[in-house]
C-alpha atoms as one frame of an Amber mdcrd trajectory, in Angstrom:
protein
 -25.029   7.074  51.515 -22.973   9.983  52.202 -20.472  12.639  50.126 -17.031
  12.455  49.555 -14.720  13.560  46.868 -13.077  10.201  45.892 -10.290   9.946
  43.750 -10.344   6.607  40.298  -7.515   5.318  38.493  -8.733   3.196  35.305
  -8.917   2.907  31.895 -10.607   6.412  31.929  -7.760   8.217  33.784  -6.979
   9.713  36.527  -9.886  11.942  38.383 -10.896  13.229  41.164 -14.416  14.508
  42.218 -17.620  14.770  44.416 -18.879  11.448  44.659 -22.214   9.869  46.692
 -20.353   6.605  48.552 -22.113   3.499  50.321 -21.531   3.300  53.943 -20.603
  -0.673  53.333 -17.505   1.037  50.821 -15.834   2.439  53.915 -12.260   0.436
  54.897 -11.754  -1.698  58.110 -11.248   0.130  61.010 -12.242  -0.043  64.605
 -13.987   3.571  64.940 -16.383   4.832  62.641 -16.816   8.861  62.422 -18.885
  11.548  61.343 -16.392  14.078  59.778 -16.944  17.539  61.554 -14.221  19.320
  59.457 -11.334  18.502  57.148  -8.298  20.592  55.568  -6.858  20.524  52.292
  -3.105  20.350  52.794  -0.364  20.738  49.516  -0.700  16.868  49.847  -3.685
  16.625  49.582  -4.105  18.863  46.462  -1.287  16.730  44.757  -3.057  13.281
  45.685  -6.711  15.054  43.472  -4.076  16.722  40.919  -2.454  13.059  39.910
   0.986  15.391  39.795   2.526  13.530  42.251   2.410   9.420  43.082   0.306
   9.657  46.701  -2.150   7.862  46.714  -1.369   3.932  46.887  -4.832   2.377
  46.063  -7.676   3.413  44.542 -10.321   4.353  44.900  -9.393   6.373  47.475
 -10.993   9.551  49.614  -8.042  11.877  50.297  -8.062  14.103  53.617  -4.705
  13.893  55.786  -6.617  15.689  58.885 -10.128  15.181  60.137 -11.530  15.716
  63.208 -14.896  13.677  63.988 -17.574  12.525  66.491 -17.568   8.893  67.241
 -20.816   7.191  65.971 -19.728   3.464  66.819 -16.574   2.442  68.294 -15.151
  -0.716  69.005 -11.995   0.679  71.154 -12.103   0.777  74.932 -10.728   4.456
  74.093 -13.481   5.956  72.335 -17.074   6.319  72.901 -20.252   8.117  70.497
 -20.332  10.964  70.843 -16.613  11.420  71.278 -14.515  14.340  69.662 -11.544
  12.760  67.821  -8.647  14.487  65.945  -6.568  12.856  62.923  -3.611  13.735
  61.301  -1.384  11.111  58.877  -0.736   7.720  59.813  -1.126   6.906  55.926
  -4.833   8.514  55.696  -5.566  10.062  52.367  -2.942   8.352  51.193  -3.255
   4.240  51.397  -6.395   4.421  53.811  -9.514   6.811  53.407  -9.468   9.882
  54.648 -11.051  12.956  55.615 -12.628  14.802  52.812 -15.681  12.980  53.425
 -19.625  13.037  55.269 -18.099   9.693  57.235 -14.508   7.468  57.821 -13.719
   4.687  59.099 -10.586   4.334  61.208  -8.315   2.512  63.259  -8.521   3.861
  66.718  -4.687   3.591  67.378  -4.582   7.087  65.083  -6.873   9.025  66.858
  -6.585  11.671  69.375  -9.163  13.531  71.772  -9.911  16.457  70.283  -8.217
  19.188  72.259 -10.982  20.999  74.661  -8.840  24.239  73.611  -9.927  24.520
  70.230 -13.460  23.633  68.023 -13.648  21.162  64.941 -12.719  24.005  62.873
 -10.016  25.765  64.603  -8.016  22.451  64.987  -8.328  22.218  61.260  -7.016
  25.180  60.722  -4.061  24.383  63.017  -4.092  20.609  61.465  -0.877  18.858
  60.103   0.636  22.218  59.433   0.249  23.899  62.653   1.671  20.422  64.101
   4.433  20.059  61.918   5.707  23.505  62.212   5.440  22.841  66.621   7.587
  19.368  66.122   9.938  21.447  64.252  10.045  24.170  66.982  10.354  21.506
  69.117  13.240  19.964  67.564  15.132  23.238  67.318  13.907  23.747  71.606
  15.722  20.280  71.915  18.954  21.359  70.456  19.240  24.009  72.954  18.425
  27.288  70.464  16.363  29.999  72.164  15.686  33.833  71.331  18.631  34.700
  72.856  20.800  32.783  69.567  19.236  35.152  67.097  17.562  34.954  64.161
  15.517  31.991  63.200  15.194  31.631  59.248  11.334  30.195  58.432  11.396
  29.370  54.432   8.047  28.924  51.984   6.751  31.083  55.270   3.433  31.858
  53.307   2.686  28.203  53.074   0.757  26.681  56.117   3.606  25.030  57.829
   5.396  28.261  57.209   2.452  30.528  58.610   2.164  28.344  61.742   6.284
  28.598  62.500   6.562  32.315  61.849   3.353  33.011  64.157   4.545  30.546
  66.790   7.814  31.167  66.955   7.244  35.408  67.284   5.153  33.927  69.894
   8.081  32.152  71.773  10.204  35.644  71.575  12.041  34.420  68.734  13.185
  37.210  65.710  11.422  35.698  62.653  13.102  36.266  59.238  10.411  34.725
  56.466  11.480  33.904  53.225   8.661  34.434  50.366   8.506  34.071  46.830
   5.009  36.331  46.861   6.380  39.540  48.357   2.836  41.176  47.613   2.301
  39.036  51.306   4.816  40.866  52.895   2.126  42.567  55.218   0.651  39.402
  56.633   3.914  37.448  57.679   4.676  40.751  59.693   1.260  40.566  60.874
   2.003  36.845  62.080   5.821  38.371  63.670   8.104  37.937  61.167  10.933
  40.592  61.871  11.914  40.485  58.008  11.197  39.325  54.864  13.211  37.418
  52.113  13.011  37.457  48.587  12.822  33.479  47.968  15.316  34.425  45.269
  17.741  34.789  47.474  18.052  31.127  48.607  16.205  28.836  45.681  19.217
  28.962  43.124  22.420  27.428  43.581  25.033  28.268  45.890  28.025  28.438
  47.606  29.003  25.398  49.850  29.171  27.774  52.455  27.763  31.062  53.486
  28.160  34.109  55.707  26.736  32.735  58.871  23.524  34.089  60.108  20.803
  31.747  60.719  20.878  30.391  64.646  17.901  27.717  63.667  16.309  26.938
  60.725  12.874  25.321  59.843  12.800  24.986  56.101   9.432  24.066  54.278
  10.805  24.143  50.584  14.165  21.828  50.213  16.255  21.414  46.938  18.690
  24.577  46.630  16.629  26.832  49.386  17.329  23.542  52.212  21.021  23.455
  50.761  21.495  27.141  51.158  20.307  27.402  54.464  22.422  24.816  56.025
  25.397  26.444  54.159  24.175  29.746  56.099  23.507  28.664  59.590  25.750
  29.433  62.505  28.555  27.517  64.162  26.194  24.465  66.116  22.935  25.705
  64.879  20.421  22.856  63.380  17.984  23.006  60.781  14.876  21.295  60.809
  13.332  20.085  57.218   9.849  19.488  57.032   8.912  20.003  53.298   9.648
  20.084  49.510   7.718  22.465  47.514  10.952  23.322  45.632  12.145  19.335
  45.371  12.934  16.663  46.946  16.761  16.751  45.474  19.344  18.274  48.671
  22.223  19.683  46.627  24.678  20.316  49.435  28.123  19.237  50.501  29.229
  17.862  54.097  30.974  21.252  54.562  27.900  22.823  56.908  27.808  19.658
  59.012  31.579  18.843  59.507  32.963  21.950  59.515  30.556  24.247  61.964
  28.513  21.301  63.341  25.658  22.164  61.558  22.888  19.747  62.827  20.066
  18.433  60.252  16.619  17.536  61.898  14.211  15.620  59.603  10.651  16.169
  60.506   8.192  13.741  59.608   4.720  14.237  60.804   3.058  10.765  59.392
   3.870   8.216  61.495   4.863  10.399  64.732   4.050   8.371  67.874   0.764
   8.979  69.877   3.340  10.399  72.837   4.807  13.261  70.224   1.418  13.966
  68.762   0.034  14.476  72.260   3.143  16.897  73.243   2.520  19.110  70.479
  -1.067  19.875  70.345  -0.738  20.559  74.197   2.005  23.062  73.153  -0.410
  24.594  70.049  -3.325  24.577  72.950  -0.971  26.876  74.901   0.247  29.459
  72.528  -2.471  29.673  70.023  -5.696  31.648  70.717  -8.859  31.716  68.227
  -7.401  35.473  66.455  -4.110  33.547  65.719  -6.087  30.867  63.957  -8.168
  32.475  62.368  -5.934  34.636  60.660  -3.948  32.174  59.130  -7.055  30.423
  57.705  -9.881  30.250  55.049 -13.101  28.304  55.061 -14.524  26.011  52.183
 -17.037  23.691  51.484 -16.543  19.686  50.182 -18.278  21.154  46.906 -15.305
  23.330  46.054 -11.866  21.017  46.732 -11.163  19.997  43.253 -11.216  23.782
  42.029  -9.542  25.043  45.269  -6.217  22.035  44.689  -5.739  23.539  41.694
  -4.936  27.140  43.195  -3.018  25.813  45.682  -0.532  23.903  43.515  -0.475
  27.267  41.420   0.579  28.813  44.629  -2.859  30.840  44.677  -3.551  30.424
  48.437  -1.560  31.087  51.556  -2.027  30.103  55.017  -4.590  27.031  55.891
  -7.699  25.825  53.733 -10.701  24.431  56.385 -13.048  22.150  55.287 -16.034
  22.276  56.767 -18.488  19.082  56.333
């Protein structure tokens, strides 16, 4: 037997909570894992919430990230004893996941843990830190540098919006973060941020286009904050959009895109080959040291992720949420 907070969907409703699970419960998969640590992502907190259609199948243990020693593998890749690192590929969502004592996995999902960080600080970095390096990546591809100017980071309080404010200051890039909780005005300066931005000034509807400012973009929040920041980026700029905490609606006009060349990235961290995956945890391995991490995070245990979903959704915390098993 082991813990894990599982989430039922029945004739008694829709709950989530700590549960004690059978080993012989866990899904197919090739590698079987002791869970080290875990993170509670937005995603997460909406899968235990019910607000929001996640999860596929039930019941189901949520948990997009995990890392975990091997304790039986049948993949030429792994061994016991091995330190493996998960993010997406469906976990949490349609396969179980990581806020759990054990999972079982397919091995094509897995990663070596990198020897830069512990269990913990790679949680803290988890699907956030990655998805705000692919999106620094995809802005790298298109050719912006420090030298373009300002890069606009929106819902920058948020853990993909911590991780691309603190990573980008750290690439020499000026920072402007856009907040609705200007009472955290301190600690996005503390992560680089040059200035901040009243979300106000972006979430409501706007022109088609803008004064030009923004040289890149990496925008966390979508709906009229997405739409306003394409209509405000520069003549061949791009904007990367990795999130939705405002909606998933986009509405824009073609104007940004046809008439200054305005390029839209869409970043999806899911499903991301092994080959991408690899590229940017070496890149987080680089820049990030233990201080960065650990300011952008907080530390729970399994016995309080129902209680701590709920503040997230109600926009309670900021930066990253660890697990620790």
């Amino acid at each position: 037997m082991f813990n894990a907070i599982v989430i039922n969907k029945d004739e008694q409703g829709y709950r989530a909570g700590l549960t004690a699970v059978d080993e012989q419960q866990l899904p197919a998969g090739d590698v079987t894992v002791k869970v080290l640590a875990s993170t509670l992502n937005y995603k997460d907190a909406l899968a235990i919430s019910g607000k929001s259609p996640v999860v596929r199948t039930f019941p189901m243990v949520p948990g997009i990230d995990l890392v975990g020693e091997v304790l039986h593998s049948d993949s030429v890749r792994f061994q016991s004893g091995d330190k493996v690192l998960l993010n997406g590929f469906g976990v949490g969502e349609n396969h179980w996941g990581g806020l759990a004592e054990k999972a079982r996995l397919n091995s094509a999902w897995l990663l070596p843990l990198p020897a830069a960080f512990t269990p913990e600080q790679a949680m803290a970095i988890g699907t956030a830190g990655y998805t705000a390096m692919l999106s620094i990546l995809a802005l790298q591809k298109h050719g912006i540098t420090a030298e373009h100017g300002e890069i606009l980071v929106t819902g920058a309080n948020g853990g993909v919006g911590s991780y691309a404010v603190r990573l980008l200051s750290k690439l020499g890039y000026t920072v402007v973060a856009c907040t609705g909780r200007p009472n955290e005005s301190d600690y996005l300066k503390q992560l680089g941020a040059a200035e901040i931005l009243p979300r106000e000034q972006l979430s409501a509807a706007g022109k088609p286009l803008q004064k030009e400012r923004w040289a890149g973009v990496i925008d966390c929040v979508g709906s009229h904050t997405l739409a306003n920041a394409c209509a405000s980026t520069r003549y061949g700029g791009a904007v990367a959009a990795c999130g939705l905490a405002q909606g998933m609606d986009f509405p824009v006009t073609v104007a940004p895109f046809i008439l200054r060349g305005v390029t839209l990235y869409g970043i999806d961290s899911v499903m991301r080959p092994l080959a991408d995956r690899s590229k940017a945890w070496q890149h987080l391995s680089e820049l990030l040291q233990p201080a960065d991490v650990d300011q952008i995070a907080s530390v729970i245990s399994l016995e309080q992720v129902v209680a701590t979903a709920t503040r997230l959704l109600q926009g309670d915390i900021r930066g990253r949420v660890i697990v620790k098993i």
